[in-house]
Tab-separated table of C-alpha atoms in Angstrom:
chain	number	residue	atom	x	y	z
A	410	UNK	CA	164.434	127.275	99.443
A	411	UNK	CA	165.554	123.574	98.808
A	412	UNK	CA	163.153	121.208	100.389
A	413	UNK	CA	164.596	118.769	102.921
A	414	UNK	CA	164.936	115.053	101.840
A	415	UNK	CA	164.307	112.357	104.101
A	416	UNK	CA	165.868	108.875	103.544
A	417	UNK	CA	165.280	105.627	105.013
A	418	UNK	CA	167.540	102.658	104.921
A	419	UNK	CA	166.595	99.131	103.568
A	420	UNK	CA	165.804	97.830	107.210
A	421	UNK	CA	163.205	100.639	107.552
A	422	UNK	CA	161.832	99.700	104.136
A	423	UNK	CA	161.486	96.101	105.145
A	424	UNK	CA	159.742	96.776	108.362
A	425	UNK	CA	157.426	99.280	106.588
A	426	UNK	CA	156.597	96.607	104.097
A	427	UNK	CA	155.915	94.021	106.808
A	428	UNK	CA	153.767	96.347	108.762
A	429	UNK	CA	151.421	97.216	105.576
A	430	UNK	CA	151.313	93.459	104.737
A	431	UNK	CA	150.120	92.539	108.341
A	432	UNK	CA	147.544	95.294	108.525
A	433	UNK	CA	146.148	94.664	104.826
A	434	UNK	CA	142.639	93.228	105.333
A	435	UNK	CA	142.671	91.514	101.750
A	436	UNK	CA	145.597	90.916	99.455
A	437	UNK	CA	144.900	89.757	95.912
A	438	UNK	CA	147.343	87.596	93.994
A	439	UNK	CA	148.203	90.496	91.729
A	440	UNK	CA	148.981	92.660	94.766
A	441	UNK	CA	151.075	90.108	96.534
A	442	UNK	CA	154.852	89.996	96.498
A	443	UNK	CA	156.545	87.474	94.086
A	444	UNK	CA	157.448	84.889	96.792
A	445	UNK	CA	153.498	84.608	97.837
A	446	UNK	CA	152.448	84.439	93.965
A	447	UNK	CA	155.007	81.688	93.568
A	448	UNK	CA	153.583	79.985	96.284
A	449	UNK	CA	150.180	80.185	94.966
A	450	UNK	CA	151.418	78.862	91.626
A	451	UNK	CA	153.054	75.877	93.377
A	452	UNK	CA	150.047	75.035	95.230
A	453	UNK	CA	147.829	75.034	92.076
A	454	UNK	CA	149.856	72.182	90.834
A	455	UNK	CA	148.029	69.303	92.866
A	456	UNK	CA	150.884	66.889	94.128
A	457	UNK	CA	148.913	65.168	96.838
A	458	UNK	CA	150.614	61.945	97.617
A	459	UNK	CA	149.490	59.181	96.547
A	460	UNK	CA	150.058	59.338	93.811
A	461	UNK	CA	152.174	62.533	94.010
A	462	UNK	CA	152.400	63.652	90.295
A	463	UNK	CA	155.590	65.778	91.375
A	464	UNK	CA	156.412	65.955	87.652
A	465	UNK	CA	153.744	68.634	87.568
A	466	UNK	CA	156.070	70.916	89.585
A	467	UNK	CA	159.149	69.929	87.783
A	468	UNK	CA	157.856	70.982	84.460
A	469	UNK	CA	156.576	74.315	85.793
A	470	UNK	CA	159.949	75.038	87.521
A	471	UNK	CA	162.354	73.986	84.565
A	472	UNK	CA	161.935	77.076	82.239
A	473	UNK	CA	162.096	79.420	85.238
A	474	UNK	CA	165.157	78.116	86.482
A	475	UNK	CA	166.901	77.546	83.003
A	476	UNK	CA	166.000	81.226	82.013
A	477	UNK	CA	167.855	82.367	85.183
A	478	UNK	CA	170.911	80.487	84.314
A	479	UNK	CA	170.679	77.075	86.260
A	480	UNK	CA	171.570	73.806	84.720
A	481	UNK	CA	168.254	71.768	85.239
A	482	UNK	CA	167.934	67.805	85.425
A	483	UNK	CA	164.539	66.182	85.887
A	484	UNK	CA	164.934	62.700	87.221
A	485	UNK	CA	162.037	60.197	86.400
A	486	UNK	CA	161.221	57.556	88.726
A	487	UNK	CA	159.861	54.234	87.859
A	488	UNK	CA	156.367	55.457	88.549
A	489	UNK	CA	154.845	57.664	85.971
A	490	UNK	CA	154.439	61.290	86.990
A	491	UNK	CA	156.735	61.188	89.705
A	492	UNK	CA	160.070	63.104	89.289
A	493	UNK	CA	162.768	64.674	91.096
A	494	UNK	CA	163.735	68.455	89.942
A	495	UNK	CA	167.579	69.549	90.318
A	496	UNK	CA	168.884	72.947	89.499
A	497	UNK	CA	172.375	74.046	89.760
A	498	UNK	CA	173.918	77.491	89.757
A	499	UNK	CA	177.396	77.234	89.154
A	500	UNK	CA	180.142	78.811	91.223
A	501	UNK	CA	183.746	79.115	90.584
A	502	UNK	CA	184.143	75.688	92.446
A	503	UNK	CA	186.509	76.815	95.203
A	504	UNK	CA	183.977	75.238	97.786
A	505	UNK	CA	181.645	72.463	97.598
A	506	UNK	CA	178.057	73.086	96.855
A	507	UNK	CA	175.378	74.080	99.337
A	508	UNK	CA	172.053	72.162	98.741
A	509	UNK	CA	168.282	73.572	99.334
A	510	UNK	CA	166.176	70.616	99.552
A	511	UNK	CA	162.408	70.882	99.355
A	512	UNK	CA	159.807	68.246	98.912
A	513	UNK	CA	157.143	68.828	96.004
A	514	UNK	CA	154.581	66.257	97.652
A	515	UNK	CA	152.059	67.005	99.868
A	516	UNK	CA	149.236	65.164	101.926
A	517	UNK	CA	145.797	64.731	100.730
A	518	UNK	CA	142.787	66.636	101.821
A	519	UNK	CA	139.115	66.557	103.097
A	520	UNK	CA	137.824	68.914	100.727
A	521	UNK	CA	134.356	69.142	102.253
A	522	UNK	CA	136.149	70.729	105.408
A	523	UNK	CA	138.005	73.436	103.759
A	524	UNK	CA	136.542	76.762	103.245
A	525	UNK	CA	138.571	77.482	100.087
A	526	UNK	CA	139.609	75.141	97.365
A	527	UNK	CA	142.660	73.483	98.737
A	528	UNK	CA	144.507	73.671	95.432
A	529	UNK	CA	143.525	77.036	94.325
A	530	UNK	CA	146.551	78.936	96.129
A	531	UNK	CA	144.094	81.665	97.359
A	532	UNK	CA	145.630	84.708	98.630
A	533	UNK	CA	143.475	86.255	101.288
A	534	UNK	CA	143.390	88.412	104.442
A	535	UNK	CA	147.321	88.381	104.422
A	536	UNK	CA	147.545	84.468	104.098
A	537	UNK	CA	148.315	82.110	101.340
A	538	UNK	CA	145.862	79.413	101.887
A	539	UNK	CA	146.118	75.859	100.439
A	540	UNK	CA	147.575	72.301	100.823
A	541	UNK	CA	151.201	72.478	101.331
A	542	UNK	CA	151.220	76.088	102.376
A	543	UNK	CA	153.399	75.220	105.442
A	544	UNK	CA	154.431	71.714	104.698
A	545	UNK	CA	156.437	72.412	102.536
A	546	UNK	CA	155.553	74.224	99.418
A	547	UNK	CA	155.850	77.445	101.261
A	548	UNK	CA	159.496	76.394	102.137
A	549	UNK	CA	160.164	75.271	98.511
A	550	UNK	CA	158.816	78.773	97.382
A	551	UNK	CA	161.100	80.632	99.589
A	552	UNK	CA	164.167	78.487	98.962
A	553	UNK	CA	163.611	78.609	95.093
A	554	UNK	CA	162.971	82.507	95.129
A	555	UNK	CA	166.153	82.985	97.056
A	556	UNK	CA	168.032	80.819	94.605
A	557	UNK	CA	166.706	82.650	91.623
A	558	UNK	CA	167.277	86.077	93.040
A	559	UNK	CA	170.803	85.395	93.742
A	560	UNK	CA	171.212	84.053	90.169
A	561	UNK	CA	169.711	87.075	88.800
A	562	UNK	CA	171.927	89.392	90.792
A	563	UNK	CA	174.948	87.949	88.864
A	564	UNK	CA	176.779	87.495	92.151
A	565	UNK	CA	180.018	85.701	91.958
A	566	UNK	CA	179.940	82.253	93.887
A	567	UNK	CA	182.582	80.224	95.583
A	568	UNK	CA	180.450	77.261	95.530
A	569	UNK	CA	177.353	75.919	93.670
A	570	UNK	CA	173.959	76.446	94.613
A	571	UNK	CA	171.841	73.337	94.185
A	572	UNK	CA	168.089	73.534	94.351
A	573	UNK	CA	166.319	70.156	94.811
A	574	UNK	CA	162.516	69.757	94.490
A	575	UNK	CA	161.966	66.176	96.119
A	576	UNK	CA	159.521	63.429	95.060
A	577	UNK	CA	157.816	60.952	97.505
A	578	UNK	CA	158.683	62.419	100.917
A	579	UNK	CA	155.424	62.093	102.239
A	580	UNK	CA	155.823	58.293	102.323
A	581	UNK	CA	156.939	56.223	99.199
A	582	UNK	CA	159.852	54.393	97.850
A	583	UNK	CA	161.064	56.856	95.354
A	584	UNK	CA	162.243	59.526	97.760
A	585	UNK	CA	165.673	60.986	98.371
A	586	UNK	CA	166.992	57.473	99.520
A	587	UNK	CA	166.121	56.285	95.997
A	588	UNK	CA	167.672	59.522	94.497
A	589	UNK	CA	170.938	59.305	96.292
A	590	UNK	CA	171.635	55.873	95.424
A	591	UNK	CA	171.391	56.479	91.724
A	592	UNK	CA	172.388	60.120	91.211
A	593	UNK	CA	174.375	61.174	94.037
A	594	UNK	CA	176.827	63.232	92.119
A	595	UNK	CA	173.979	65.546	91.219
A	596	UNK	CA	173.136	66.241	94.982
A	597	UNK	CA	176.646	65.747	96.686
A	598	UNK	CA	177.201	68.730	98.916
A	599	UNK	CA	179.133	70.241	101.870
A	600	UNK	CA	175.922	71.021	103.855
A	601	UNK	CA	172.167	71.343	103.207
A	602	UNK	CA	168.989	73.432	104.296
A	603	UNK	CA	165.676	71.206	104.619
A	604	UNK	CA	162.391	71.459	106.382
A	605	UNK	CA	162.547	71.014	110.096
A	606	UNK	CA	162.865	73.869	112.808
A	607	UNK	CA	160.270	76.395	113.633
A	608	UNK	CA	159.934	80.188	113.645
A	609	UNK	CA	157.674	80.833	116.363
A	610	UNK	CA	155.461	83.789	116.761
A	611	UNK	CA	153.497	84.971	120.000
A	612	UNK	CA	149.823	84.703	119.102
A	613	UNK	CA	149.109	88.135	120.454
A	614	UNK	CA	152.037	90.426	119.963
A	615	UNK	CA	153.330	88.614	116.594
A	616	UNK	CA	156.832	88.990	117.642
A	617	UNK	CA	159.170	85.888	116.955
A	618	UNK	CA	159.823	84.106	120.124
A	619	UNK	CA	162.265	81.890	118.968
A	620	UNK	CA	163.943	80.269	115.904
A	621	UNK	CA	164.543	76.725	116.314
A	622	UNK	CA	167.143	74.992	113.891
A	623	UNK	CA	166.690	71.090	113.672
A	624	UNK	CA	169.917	69.155	113.716
A	625	UNK	CA	168.369	65.812	113.865
A	626	UNK	CA	164.773	64.024	113.339
A	627	UNK	CA	162.793	61.733	115.377
A	628	UNK	CA	162.557	58.231	114.005
A	629	UNK	CA	159.233	56.696	112.829
A	630	UNK	CA	158.654	52.979	113.995
A	631	UNK	CA	155.398	50.899	113.672
A	632	UNK	CA	154.338	48.191	115.781
A	633	UNK	CA	151.243	46.084	115.552
A	634	UNK	CA	148.868	45.275	118.258
A	635	UNK	CA	147.060	42.163	117.550
A	636	UNK	CA	144.318	40.872	119.783
A	637	UNK	CA	143.232	37.125	119.231
A	638	UNK	CA	139.766	35.492	119.994
A	639	UNK	CA	137.558	32.742	118.974
A	640	UNK	CA	136.283	33.145	115.327
A	641	UNK	CA	132.565	32.383	115.220
A	642	UNK	CA	129.035	33.348	113.834
A	643	UNK	CA	127.985	36.798	114.647
A	644	UNK	CA	124.664	35.309	115.960
A	645	UNK	CA	126.513	33.586	118.781
A	646	UNK	CA	129.028	35.914	120.275
A	647	UNK	CA	131.751	34.674	122.695
A	648	UNK	CA	133.234	36.640	125.684
A	649	UNK	CA	136.650	36.206	123.932
A	650	UNK	CA	135.790	38.846	121.273
A	651	UNK	CA	139.049	39.960	119.422
A	652	UNK	CA	137.784	43.299	118.385
A	653	UNK	CA	136.419	44.159	122.062
A	654	UNK	CA	139.964	42.776	123.225
A	655	UNK	CA	141.698	45.160	120.849
A	656	UNK	CA	139.577	47.969	121.979
A	657	UNK	CA	140.603	47.359	125.689
A	658	UNK	CA	144.261	47.325	124.770
A	659	UNK	CA	143.887	50.766	122.736
A	660	UNK	CA	141.949	52.169	125.833
A	661	UNK	CA	144.993	51.576	127.924
A	662	UNK	CA	147.273	52.933	125.256
A	663	UNK	CA	145.146	56.066	124.690
A	664	UNK	CA	145.280	56.839	128.650
A	665	UNK	CA	149.072	56.488	128.705
A	666	UNK	CA	151.836	58.988	128.136
A	667	UNK	CA	155.534	58.130	127.760
A	668	UNK	CA	158.031	59.908	130.237
A	669	UNK	CA	159.739	63.009	129.117
A	670	UNK	CA	163.223	62.046	127.551
A	671	UNK	CA	165.469	64.727	126.576
A	672	UNK	CA	168.821	64.870	124.559
A	673	UNK	CA	171.441	67.418	124.399
A	674	UNK	CA	169.582	69.468	121.652
A	675	UNK	CA	166.138	69.139	123.350
A	676	UNK	CA	167.742	70.350	126.646
A	677	UNK	CA	169.356	73.452	125.234
A	678	UNK	CA	165.960	73.964	123.150
A	679	UNK	CA	163.778	73.914	126.325
A	680	UNK	CA	166.376	76.036	128.342
A	681	UNK	CA	166.131	78.594	125.510
A	682	UNK	CA	162.195	78.544	125.756
A	683	UNK	CA	162.749	79.316	129.659
A	684	UNK	CA	165.102	82.027	128.991
A	685	UNK	CA	162.254	83.931	126.713
A	686	UNK	CA	159.156	82.855	128.731
A	687	UNK	CA	157.361	84.464	131.557
A	688	UNK	CA	156.394	82.804	134.786
A	689	UNK	CA	155.151	80.046	135.644
A	690	UNK	CA	156.333	78.582	132.278
A	691	UNK	CA	159.864	80.124	132.908
A	692	UNK	CA	160.408	77.834	136.008
A	693	UNK	CA	158.693	74.917	134.565
A	694	UNK	CA	160.853	74.814	131.445
A	695	UNK	CA	163.868	74.978	133.863
A	696	UNK	CA	162.404	72.257	136.042
A	697	UNK	CA	161.927	69.977	132.854
A	698	UNK	CA	165.597	70.417	131.795
A	699	UNK	CA	167.042	69.859	135.391
A	700	UNK	CA	164.715	66.764	135.780
A	701	UNK	CA	165.897	66.223	139.310
A	702	UNK	CA	162.804	66.672	141.283
A	703	UNK	CA	159.892	64.014	140.213
A	704	UNK	CA	157.230	66.127	141.413
A	705	UNK	CA	158.361	69.262	139.661
A	706	UNK	CA	159.159	67.247	136.682
A	707	UNK	CA	155.523	65.887	136.718
A	708	UNK	CA	154.225	69.324	137.153
A	709	UNK	CA	156.283	70.743	134.358
A	710	UNK	CA	155.581	68.154	131.909
A	711	UNK	CA	151.704	68.470	132.633
A	712	UNK	CA	151.899	72.272	132.063
A	713	UNK	CA	154.364	72.273	128.921
A	714	UNK	CA	152.333	69.356	127.314
A	715	UNK	CA	149.278	71.644	126.853
A	716	UNK	CA	151.285	72.568	123.696
A	717	UNK	CA	150.918	69.752	121.355
A	718	UNK	CA	154.457	70.541	119.548
A	719	UNK	CA	156.400	70.752	122.840
A	720	UNK	CA	154.584	67.656	124.106
A	721	UNK	CA	155.909	65.754	120.987
A	722	UNK	CA	159.469	67.005	121.147
A	723	UNK	CA	160.170	65.836	124.764
A	724	UNK	CA	159.199	62.388	124.547
A	725	UNK	CA	158.453	59.279	122.323
A	726	UNK	CA	154.968	59.636	121.131
A	727	UNK	CA	152.273	57.009	120.229
A	728	UNK	CA	149.659	57.354	117.672
A	729	UNK	CA	147.166	54.510	116.272
A	730	UNK	CA	147.126	54.948	112.479
A	731	UNK	CA	145.057	51.998	111.106
A	732	UNK	CA	142.790	49.327	112.304
A	733	UNK	CA	142.205	46.017	110.475
A	734	UNK	CA	139.535	43.332	111.486
A	735	UNK	CA	136.856	41.238	110.000
A	736	UNK	CA	135.982	40.131	106.512
A	737	UNK	CA	132.287	39.497	106.563
A	738	UNK	CA	129.302	41.075	108.131
A	739	UNK	CA	128.177	37.860	109.794
A	740	UNK	CA	131.485	36.417	111.016
A	741	UNK	CA	133.338	37.513	114.270
A	742	UNK	CA	136.984	37.429	113.388
A	743	UNK	CA	139.632	35.490	115.172
A	744	UNK	CA	141.943	38.406	115.386
A	745	UNK	CA	142.018	42.200	115.133
A	746	UNK	CA	145.092	44.409	114.429
A	747	UNK	CA	145.913	48.165	115.352
A	748	UNK	CA	148.951	49.849	113.715
A	749	UNK	CA	150.697	52.093	116.469
A	750	UNK	CA	153.066	54.734	114.909
A	751	UNK	CA	155.791	55.770	117.033
A	752	UNK	CA	157.888	58.924	116.722
A	753	UNK	CA	160.927	58.267	118.932
A	754	UNK	CA	163.935	60.152	120.249
A	755	UNK	CA	167.233	58.615	118.475
A	756	UNK	CA	168.678	55.934	120.437
A	757	UNK	CA	165.316	54.259	121.277
A	758	UNK	CA	165.155	50.668	120.230
A	759	UNK	CA	162.010	48.975	118.733
A	760	UNK	CA	162.651	46.149	121.718
A	761	UNK	CA	162.164	48.984	124.388
A	762	UNK	CA	158.751	49.991	122.565
A	763	UNK	CA	157.489	46.333	122.378
A	764	UNK	CA	158.384	45.696	126.089
A	765	UNK	CA	156.664	48.991	127.119
A	766	UNK	CA	153.484	48.487	125.296
A	767	UNK	CA	153.291	44.731	126.311
A	768	UNK	CA	153.765	45.678	129.918
A	769	UNK	CA	151.368	48.353	129.492
A	770	UNK	CA	148.550	46.203	127.791
A	771	UNK	CA	149.156	43.260	130.118
A	772	UNK	CA	146.935	40.713	128.346
A	773	UNK	CA	148.517	37.366	127.023
A	774	UNK	CA	145.920	37.408	124.175
A	775	UNK	CA	147.399	40.598	122.723
A	776	UNK	CA	150.711	40.562	120.945
A	777	UNK	CA	152.784	43.529	120.238
A	778	UNK	CA	154.751	42.682	116.992
A	779	UNK	CA	157.252	44.632	115.048
A	780	UNK	CA	155.869	45.561	111.445
A	781	UNK	CA	158.622	44.128	109.629
A	782	UNK	CA	156.915	42.303	106.670
A	783	UNK	CA	153.635	44.055	106.281
A	784	UNK	CA	151.877	47.037	108.147
A	785	UNK	CA	148.240	46.375	108.707
A	786	UNK	CA	147.322	48.961	106.299
A	787	UNK	CA	145.171	48.292	103.319
A	788	UNK	CA	145.825	51.656	101.747
A	789	UNK	CA	149.557	51.509	101.347
A	790	UNK	CA	150.967	49.863	98.324
A	791	UNK	CA	153.488	47.001	98.843
A	792	UNK	CA	156.321	49.424	97.829
A	793	UNK	CA	155.250	51.858	100.328
A	794	UNK	CA	155.240	49.190	102.742
A	795	UNK	CA	158.513	48.114	102.256
A	796	UNK	CA	159.864	51.699	102.347
A	797	UNK	CA	158.281	52.426	105.730
A	798	UNK	CA	159.822	49.064	107.085
A	799	UNK	CA	163.222	50.008	105.672
A	800	UNK	CA	162.924	53.547	107.169
A	801	UNK	CA	162.020	52.049	110.581
A	802	UNK	CA	165.384	50.016	110.475
A	803	UNK	CA	167.717	53.000	109.766
A	804	UNK	CA	170.553	53.155	112.062
A	805	UNK	CA	170.807	56.354	114.050
A	806	UNK	CA	173.103	59.135	112.577
A	807	UNK	CA	174.946	61.685	114.576
A	808	UNK	CA	173.315	65.171	114.932
A	809	UNK	CA	174.495	67.773	112.553
A	810	UNK	CA	177.211	69.993	114.066
A	811	UNK	CA	176.644	73.473	115.422
A	812	UNK	CA	180.138	74.570	114.289
A	813	UNK	CA	179.526	74.423	110.477
A	814	UNK	CA	179.621	77.466	108.413
A	815	UNK	CA	175.972	76.931	107.412
A	816	UNK	CA	174.609	76.621	110.961
A	817	UNK	CA	176.731	79.497	111.937
A	818	UNK	CA	175.086	81.717	108.962
A	819	UNK	CA	171.472	80.397	109.810
A	820	UNK	CA	171.898	81.492	113.451
A	821	UNK	CA	173.579	84.734	112.631
A	822	UNK	CA	170.909	85.934	109.903
A	823	UNK	CA	167.907	84.466	111.972
A	824	UNK	CA	168.964	86.765	114.731
A	825	UNK	CA	169.528	89.653	112.498
A	826	UNK	CA	166.156	89.211	110.670
A	827	UNK	CA	164.145	88.594	114.100
A	828	UNK	CA	166.246	90.480	116.603
A	829	UNK	CA	163.957	89.703	119.365
A	830	UNK	CA	164.122	86.067	118.814
A	831	UNK	CA	166.493	83.324	120.570
A	832	UNK	CA	168.188	80.692	118.228
A	833	UNK	CA	168.549	77.359	119.341
A	834	UNK	CA	169.061	73.911	117.886
A	835	UNK	CA	166.214	71.447	117.869
A	836	UNK	CA	165.177	67.857	117.362
A	837	UNK	CA	162.564	67.714	114.882
A	838	UNK	CA	159.259	66.048	116.011
A	839	UNK	CA	158.565	64.272	112.857
A	840	UNK	CA	160.763	62.709	109.983
A	841	UNK	CA	162.311	64.264	106.984
A	842	UNK	CA	164.258	63.160	103.719
A	843	UNK	CA	167.331	64.554	105.356
A	844	UNK	CA	168.538	61.057	106.164
A	845	UNK	CA	170.007	60.574	102.588
A	846	UNK	CA	172.657	63.186	103.314
A	847	UNK	CA	173.068	62.669	107.175
A	848	UNK	CA	173.761	59.036	106.757
A	849	UNK	CA	176.778	60.020	104.585
A	850	UNK	CA	178.284	62.556	106.884
A	851	UNK	CA	176.785	65.606	105.341
A	852	UNK	CA	175.325	67.937	107.965
A	853	UNK	CA	171.711	69.044	107.307
A	854	UNK	CA	169.993	71.853	109.123
A	855	UNK	CA	166.082	72.010	108.961
A	856	UNK	CA	163.823	75.218	109.229
A	857	UNK	CA	160.469	76.164	108.028
A	858	UNK	CA	161.484	79.505	106.763
A	859	UNK	CA	158.545	81.724	107.919
A	860	UNK	CA	157.132	82.762	111.201
A	861	UNK	CA	153.987	80.972	112.351
A	862	UNK	CA	151.816	81.111	115.432
A	863	UNK	CA	150.668	77.923	117.234
A	864	UNK	CA	147.437	78.283	115.718
A	865	UNK	CA	148.924	78.252	112.336
A	866	UNK	CA	150.604	75.030	112.979
A	867	UNK	CA	147.671	73.160	113.825
A	868	UNK	CA	146.627	73.615	110.279
A	869	UNK	CA	149.629	71.752	108.791
A	870	UNK	CA	148.345	68.495	107.367
A	871	UNK	CA	144.917	69.656	108.506
A	872	UNK	CA	142.080	71.925	106.928
A	873	UNK	CA	142.672	75.538	105.736
A	874	UNK	CA	146.387	75.421	105.846
A	875	UNK	CA	147.877	78.687	105.310
A	876	UNK	CA	151.036	80.819	105.713
A	877	UNK	CA	151.213	84.612	106.277
A	878	UNK	CA	152.437	86.493	103.454
A	879	UNK	CA	154.487	88.774	105.768
A	880	UNK	CA	156.328	85.653	107.006
A	881	UNK	CA	157.110	84.625	103.529
A	882	UNK	CA	158.642	88.009	102.849
A	883	UNK	CA	160.815	88.101	106.042
A	884	UNK	CA	161.771	84.390	105.338
A	885	UNK	CA	162.913	84.998	101.918
A	886	UNK	CA	165.137	87.952	103.174
A	887	UNK	CA	166.676	85.503	105.930
A	888	UNK	CA	167.356	82.580	103.431
A	889	UNK	CA	168.812	84.929	100.868
A	890	UNK	CA	171.331	86.335	103.128
A	891	UNK	CA	172.099	82.850	104.657
A	892	UNK	CA	172.982	81.615	100.986
A	893	UNK	CA	175.069	84.892	100.186
A	894	UNK	CA	176.955	84.393	103.486
A	895	UNK	CA	178.096	80.712	102.772
A	896	UNK	CA	178.100	80.805	98.836
A	897	UNK	CA	178.909	84.196	97.625
A	898	UNK	CA	182.524	85.250	96.759
A	899	UNK	CA	183.596	87.738	99.518
């Protein structure tokens, strides 16, 4: 008697793999899927910016992409050790290229506050842990692995696939703006994927609640709060102390919150959240979008703002980032500065911000100044200061459209990969290097291509930054299918 054979399709295999990955208490680097091992290797190349040293990643990636059949360029910048990496997989040229852009640099760390070496790429308890795991070496690993897998499959392509590992995204003059001015032909494309929107998991069920795809970024603007006083010997303090005056002004800013300000994308985003939420959040999201009743709007704002990400999306935000006062231990300085960093909804002017803060502080001895010539930041180099000022003066660019083949493919395969989730456009709460393309009329869509929880998100730019291995696996499947949808010959 012939035994019965049981078959399962690839969707069932993927589901089984994800369950096993989530349930595994410990996962060594040798046992981890290739995309997780790849991310671990990327994290081990320390590209904390400053100084960046992104060439470490470029030199690591070059032989891998060459062996897979890509044309490779390493674009050196004037700063030693800082390079952009570009790999192109040729198609038949029927259509313009699709670009995958991911930044190689990461922010620095407070090593003593980590439970593991932040640059060891530790794989433990179902996570890859290390600086950049979320922002954005995790995305770089997924994008790169997807492109490499497609190259190795020998699929015929109607368009080139360009992979870009960027330098200086975390604040510097040699970012994609610099690259686009000098080597535009190498990164010109029909549309691009970059960092941006989130795939958000429920903390308890681990089900994906929504997939947000960013079509625009908030702008970063800096103002200087400058308090004036009498400079004198510290043994004879006077009432008009500049530092105390600045402290009082900052206390007012700290107790203040800007009003909700939604655009078309954020209205659709919050409506989608209402559609997938339970009461009372469901009604609160709808009240926020409607904005008709001031009392309901205030209550909705208070409840929704318990989530720091959602609080940031719905308004202009204010964060003090640097203080600068004094030059000797026995001298009371005549002025004291604080740099305020604003992340603003596109369309907000710096004049509006100055008027808003000046009215709030309400002190004639405190000026609110545009940071046009020098940020009050002794850490930043003159080049970084100039880059920050230039970024603040960028004109607003239109949101990327929802009608492009790439957006439609992202929405389709996000839904197929995470069937329980809603897919929505989104205004990214921070900034990215997408401006180099959006300002030239090329649509850019942002996504962190892996499901994460709100708790995971708090670790981004923080301590013990991590990404679930299972999320890397499902994100790789999604990005690969998106690329095949828009690039492969059908």
